[in-house]
C-alpha positions as protocol buffer text, in pm:
chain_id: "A"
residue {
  index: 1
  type: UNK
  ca { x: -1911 y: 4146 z: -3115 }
}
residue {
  index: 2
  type: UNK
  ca { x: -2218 y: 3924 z: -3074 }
}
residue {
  index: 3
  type: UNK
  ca { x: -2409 y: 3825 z: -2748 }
}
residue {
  index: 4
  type: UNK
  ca { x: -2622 y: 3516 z: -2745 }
}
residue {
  index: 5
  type: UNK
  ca { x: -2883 y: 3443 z: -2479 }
}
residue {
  index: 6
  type: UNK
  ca { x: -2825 y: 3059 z: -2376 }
}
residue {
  index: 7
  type: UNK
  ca { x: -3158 y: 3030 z: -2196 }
}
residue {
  index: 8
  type: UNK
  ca { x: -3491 y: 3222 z: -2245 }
}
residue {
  index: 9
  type: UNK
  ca { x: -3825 y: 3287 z: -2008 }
}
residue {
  index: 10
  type: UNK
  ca { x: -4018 y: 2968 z: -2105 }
}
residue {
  index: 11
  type: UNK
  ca { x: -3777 y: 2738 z: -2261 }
}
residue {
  index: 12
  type: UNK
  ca { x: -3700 y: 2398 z: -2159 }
}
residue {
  index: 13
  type: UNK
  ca { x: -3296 y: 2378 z: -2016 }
}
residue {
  index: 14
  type: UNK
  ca { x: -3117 y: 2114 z: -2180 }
}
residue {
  index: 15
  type: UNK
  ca { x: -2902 y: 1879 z: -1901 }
}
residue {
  index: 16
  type: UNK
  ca { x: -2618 y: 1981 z: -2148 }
}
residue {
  index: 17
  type: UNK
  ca { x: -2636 y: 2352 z: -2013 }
}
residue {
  index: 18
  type: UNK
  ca { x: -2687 y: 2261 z: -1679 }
}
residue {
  index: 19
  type: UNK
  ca { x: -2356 y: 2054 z: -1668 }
}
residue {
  index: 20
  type: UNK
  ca { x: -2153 y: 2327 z: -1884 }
}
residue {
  index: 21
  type: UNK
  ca { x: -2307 y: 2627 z: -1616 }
}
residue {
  index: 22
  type: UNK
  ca { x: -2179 y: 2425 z: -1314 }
}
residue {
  index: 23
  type: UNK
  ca { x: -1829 y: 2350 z: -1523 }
}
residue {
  index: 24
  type: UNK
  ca { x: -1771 y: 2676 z: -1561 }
}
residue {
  index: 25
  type: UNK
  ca { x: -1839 y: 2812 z: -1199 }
}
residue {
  index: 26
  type: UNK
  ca { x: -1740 y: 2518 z: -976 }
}
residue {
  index: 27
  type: UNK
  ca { x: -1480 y: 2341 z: -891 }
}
residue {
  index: 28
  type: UNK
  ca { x: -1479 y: 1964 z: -923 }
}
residue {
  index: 29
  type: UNK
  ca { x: -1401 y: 1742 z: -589 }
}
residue {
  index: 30
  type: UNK
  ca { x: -1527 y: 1457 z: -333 }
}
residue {
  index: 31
  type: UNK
  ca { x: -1852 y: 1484 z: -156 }
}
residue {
  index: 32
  type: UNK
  ca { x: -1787 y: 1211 z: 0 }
}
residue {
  index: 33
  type: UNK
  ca { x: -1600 y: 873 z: 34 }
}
residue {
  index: 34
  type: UNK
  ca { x: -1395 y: 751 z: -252 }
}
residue {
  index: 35
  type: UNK
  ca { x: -1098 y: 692 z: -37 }
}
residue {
  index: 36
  type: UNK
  ca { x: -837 y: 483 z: -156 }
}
residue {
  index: 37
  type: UNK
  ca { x: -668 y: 216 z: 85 }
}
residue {
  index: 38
  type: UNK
  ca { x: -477 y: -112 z: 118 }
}
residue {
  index: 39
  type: UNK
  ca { x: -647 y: -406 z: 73 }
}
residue {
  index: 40
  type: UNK
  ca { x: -371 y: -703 z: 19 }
}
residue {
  index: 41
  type: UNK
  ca { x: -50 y: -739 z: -176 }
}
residue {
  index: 42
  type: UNK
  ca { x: -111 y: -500 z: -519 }
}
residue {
  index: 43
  type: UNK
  ca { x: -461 y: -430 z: -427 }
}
residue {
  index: 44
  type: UNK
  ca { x: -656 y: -144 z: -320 }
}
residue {
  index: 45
  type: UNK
  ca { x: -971 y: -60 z: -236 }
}
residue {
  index: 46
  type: UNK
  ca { x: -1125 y: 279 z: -312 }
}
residue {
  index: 47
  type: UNK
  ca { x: -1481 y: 335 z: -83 }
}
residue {
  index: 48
  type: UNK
  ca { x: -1816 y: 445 z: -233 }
}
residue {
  index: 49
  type: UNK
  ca { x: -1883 y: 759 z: -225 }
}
residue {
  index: 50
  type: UNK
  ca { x: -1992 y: 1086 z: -463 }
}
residue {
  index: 51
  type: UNK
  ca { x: -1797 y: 1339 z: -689 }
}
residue {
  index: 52
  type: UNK
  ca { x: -1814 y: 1607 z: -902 }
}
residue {
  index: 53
  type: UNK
  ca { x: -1616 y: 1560 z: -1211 }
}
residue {
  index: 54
  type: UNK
  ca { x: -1492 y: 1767 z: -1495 }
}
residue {
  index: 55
  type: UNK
  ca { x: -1524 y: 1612 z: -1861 }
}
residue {
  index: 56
  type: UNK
  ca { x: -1272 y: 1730 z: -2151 }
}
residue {
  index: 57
  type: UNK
  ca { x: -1493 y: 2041 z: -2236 }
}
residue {
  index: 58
  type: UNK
  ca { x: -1515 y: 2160 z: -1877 }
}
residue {
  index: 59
  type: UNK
  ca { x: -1879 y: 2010 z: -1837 }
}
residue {
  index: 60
  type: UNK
  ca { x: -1951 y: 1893 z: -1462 }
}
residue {
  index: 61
  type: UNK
  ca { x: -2039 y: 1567 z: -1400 }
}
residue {
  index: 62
  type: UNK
  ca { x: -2177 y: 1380 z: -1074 }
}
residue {
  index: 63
  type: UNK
  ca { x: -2031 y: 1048 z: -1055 }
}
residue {
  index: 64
  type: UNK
  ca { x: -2192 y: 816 z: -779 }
}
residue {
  index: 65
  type: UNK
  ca { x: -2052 y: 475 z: -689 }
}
residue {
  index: 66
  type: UNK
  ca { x: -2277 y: 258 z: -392 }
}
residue {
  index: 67
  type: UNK
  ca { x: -2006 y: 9 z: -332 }
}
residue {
  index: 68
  type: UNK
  ca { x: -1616 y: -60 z: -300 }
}
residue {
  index: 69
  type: UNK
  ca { x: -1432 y: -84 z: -612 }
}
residue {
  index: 70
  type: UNK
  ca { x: -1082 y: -254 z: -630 }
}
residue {
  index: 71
  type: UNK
  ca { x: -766 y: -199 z: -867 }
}
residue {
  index: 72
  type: UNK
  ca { x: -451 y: -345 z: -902 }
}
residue {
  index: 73
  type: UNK
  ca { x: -111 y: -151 z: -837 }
}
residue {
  index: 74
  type: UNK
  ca { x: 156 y: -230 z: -1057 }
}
residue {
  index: 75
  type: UNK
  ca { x: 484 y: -375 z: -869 }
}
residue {
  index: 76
  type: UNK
  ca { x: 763 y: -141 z: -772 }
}
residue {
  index: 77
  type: UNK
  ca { x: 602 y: 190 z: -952 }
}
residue {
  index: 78
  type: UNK
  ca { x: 449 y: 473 z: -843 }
}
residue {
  index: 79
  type: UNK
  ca { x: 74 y: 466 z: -879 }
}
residue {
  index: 80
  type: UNK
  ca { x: -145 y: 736 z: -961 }
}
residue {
  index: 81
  type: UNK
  ca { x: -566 y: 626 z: -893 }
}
residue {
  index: 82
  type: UNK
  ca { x: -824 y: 887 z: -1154 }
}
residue {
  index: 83
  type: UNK
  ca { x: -1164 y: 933 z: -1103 }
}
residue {
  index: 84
  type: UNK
  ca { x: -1335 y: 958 z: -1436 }
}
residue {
  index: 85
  type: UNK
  ca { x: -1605 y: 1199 z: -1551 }
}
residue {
  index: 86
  type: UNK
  ca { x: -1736 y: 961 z: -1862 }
}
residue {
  index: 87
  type: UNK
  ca { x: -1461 y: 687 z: -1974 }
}
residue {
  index: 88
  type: UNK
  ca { x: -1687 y: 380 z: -2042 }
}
residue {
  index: 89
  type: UNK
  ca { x: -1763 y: 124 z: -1822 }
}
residue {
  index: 90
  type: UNK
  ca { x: -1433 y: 238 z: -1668 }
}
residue {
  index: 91
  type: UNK
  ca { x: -1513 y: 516 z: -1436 }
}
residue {
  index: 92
  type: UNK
  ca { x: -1184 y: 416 z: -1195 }
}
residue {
  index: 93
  type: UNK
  ca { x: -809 y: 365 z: -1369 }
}
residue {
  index: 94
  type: UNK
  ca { x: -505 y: 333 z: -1226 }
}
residue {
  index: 95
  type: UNK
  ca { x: -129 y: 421 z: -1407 }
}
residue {
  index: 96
  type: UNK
  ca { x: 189 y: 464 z: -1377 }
}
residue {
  index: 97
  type: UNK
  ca { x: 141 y: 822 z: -1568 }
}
residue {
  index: 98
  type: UNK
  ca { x: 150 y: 1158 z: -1329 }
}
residue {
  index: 99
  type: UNK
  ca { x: -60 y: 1322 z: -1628 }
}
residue {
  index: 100
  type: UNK
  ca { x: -405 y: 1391 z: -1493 }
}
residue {
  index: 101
  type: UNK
  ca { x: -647 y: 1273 z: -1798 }
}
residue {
  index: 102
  type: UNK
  ca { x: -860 y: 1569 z: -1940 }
}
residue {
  index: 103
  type: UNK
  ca { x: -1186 y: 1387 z: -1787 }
}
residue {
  index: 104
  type: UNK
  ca { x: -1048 y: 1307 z: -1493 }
}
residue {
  index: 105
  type: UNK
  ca { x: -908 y: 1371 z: -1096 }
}
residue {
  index: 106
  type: UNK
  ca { x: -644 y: 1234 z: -938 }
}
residue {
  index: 107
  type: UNK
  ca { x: -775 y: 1052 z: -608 }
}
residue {
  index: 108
  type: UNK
  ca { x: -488 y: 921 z: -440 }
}
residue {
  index: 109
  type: UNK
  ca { x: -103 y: 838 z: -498 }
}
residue {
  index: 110
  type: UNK
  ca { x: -17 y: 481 z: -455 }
}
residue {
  index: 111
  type: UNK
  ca { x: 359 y: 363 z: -431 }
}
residue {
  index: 112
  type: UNK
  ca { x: 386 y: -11 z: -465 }
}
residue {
  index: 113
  type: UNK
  ca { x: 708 y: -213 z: -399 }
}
residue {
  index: 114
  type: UNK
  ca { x: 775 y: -537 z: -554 }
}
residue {
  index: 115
  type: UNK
  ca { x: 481 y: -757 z: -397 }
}
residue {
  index: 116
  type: UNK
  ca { x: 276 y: -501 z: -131 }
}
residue {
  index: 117
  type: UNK
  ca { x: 148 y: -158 z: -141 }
}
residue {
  index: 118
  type: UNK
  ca { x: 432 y: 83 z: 122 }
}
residue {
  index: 119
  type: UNK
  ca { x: 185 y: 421 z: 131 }
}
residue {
  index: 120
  type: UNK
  ca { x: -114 y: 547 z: 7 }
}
residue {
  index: 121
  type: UNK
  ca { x: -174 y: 937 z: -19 }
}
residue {
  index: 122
  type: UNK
  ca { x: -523 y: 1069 z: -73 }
}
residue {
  index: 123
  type: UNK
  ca { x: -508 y: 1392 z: -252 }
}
residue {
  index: 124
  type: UNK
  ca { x: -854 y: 1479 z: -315 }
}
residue {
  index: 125
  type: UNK
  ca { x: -1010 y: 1756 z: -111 }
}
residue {
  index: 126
  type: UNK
  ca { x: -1395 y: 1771 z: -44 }
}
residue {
  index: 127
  type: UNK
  ca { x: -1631 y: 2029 z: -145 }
}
């Protein structure tokens, strides 16, 4: 068996290890806001807000968003709204998939009939 020390007295601590550390001993979730609701028709709006994300290798990630984004539900489906740890330029998706990506949490369920939204469900809990 082999032990490793990750950080020693006087070294520098990478960001790297700071996001695996909180990965591995904290839960991701909403701070606050990222709410999804109704806007019009298909459309939704999901607040600004902040949240702590998981990426693929269990790595935290703070994701902060200062305004309202918007997303389009697809007719008669069942929607499921993510919240993305590092996807791109495409931090917010929304499918008709239940799977939860690997870099990802589900914000809210969305069911959408043929031309409006009938119910949103947030499903995120804070921190």
């Amino acid at each position: 068996m082999t032990f490793t020390k990750k950080v020693a007295a006087g070294q520098d601590i990478a960001s790297a290890d700071f996001r695996q550390y909180f990965g591995d001993f904290f839960s991701e979730g909403i701070k606050t806001g990222f709410t999804v609701s109704v806007e019009s028709g298909l459309s939704i709006n999901i607040a600004a807000g902040i949240a702590y994300v998981k990426d693929t290798n269990d790595g935290m990630y703070r994701i902060v968003s200062d305004s309202v984004e918007s997303l389009t539900a697809t007719a008669s489906s069942t929607n499921y709204v993510y919240l993305h740890s590092d996807n791109g330029s495409n931090w917010l998706t929304i499918s008709t998939s239940a799977t939860v990506p690997d870099d990802a949490m589900l914000l809210a369920t969305v069911v959408a009939g043929a031309s409006s939204i009938t119910s949103v469900t947030n499903v995120t809990s804070g921190l």
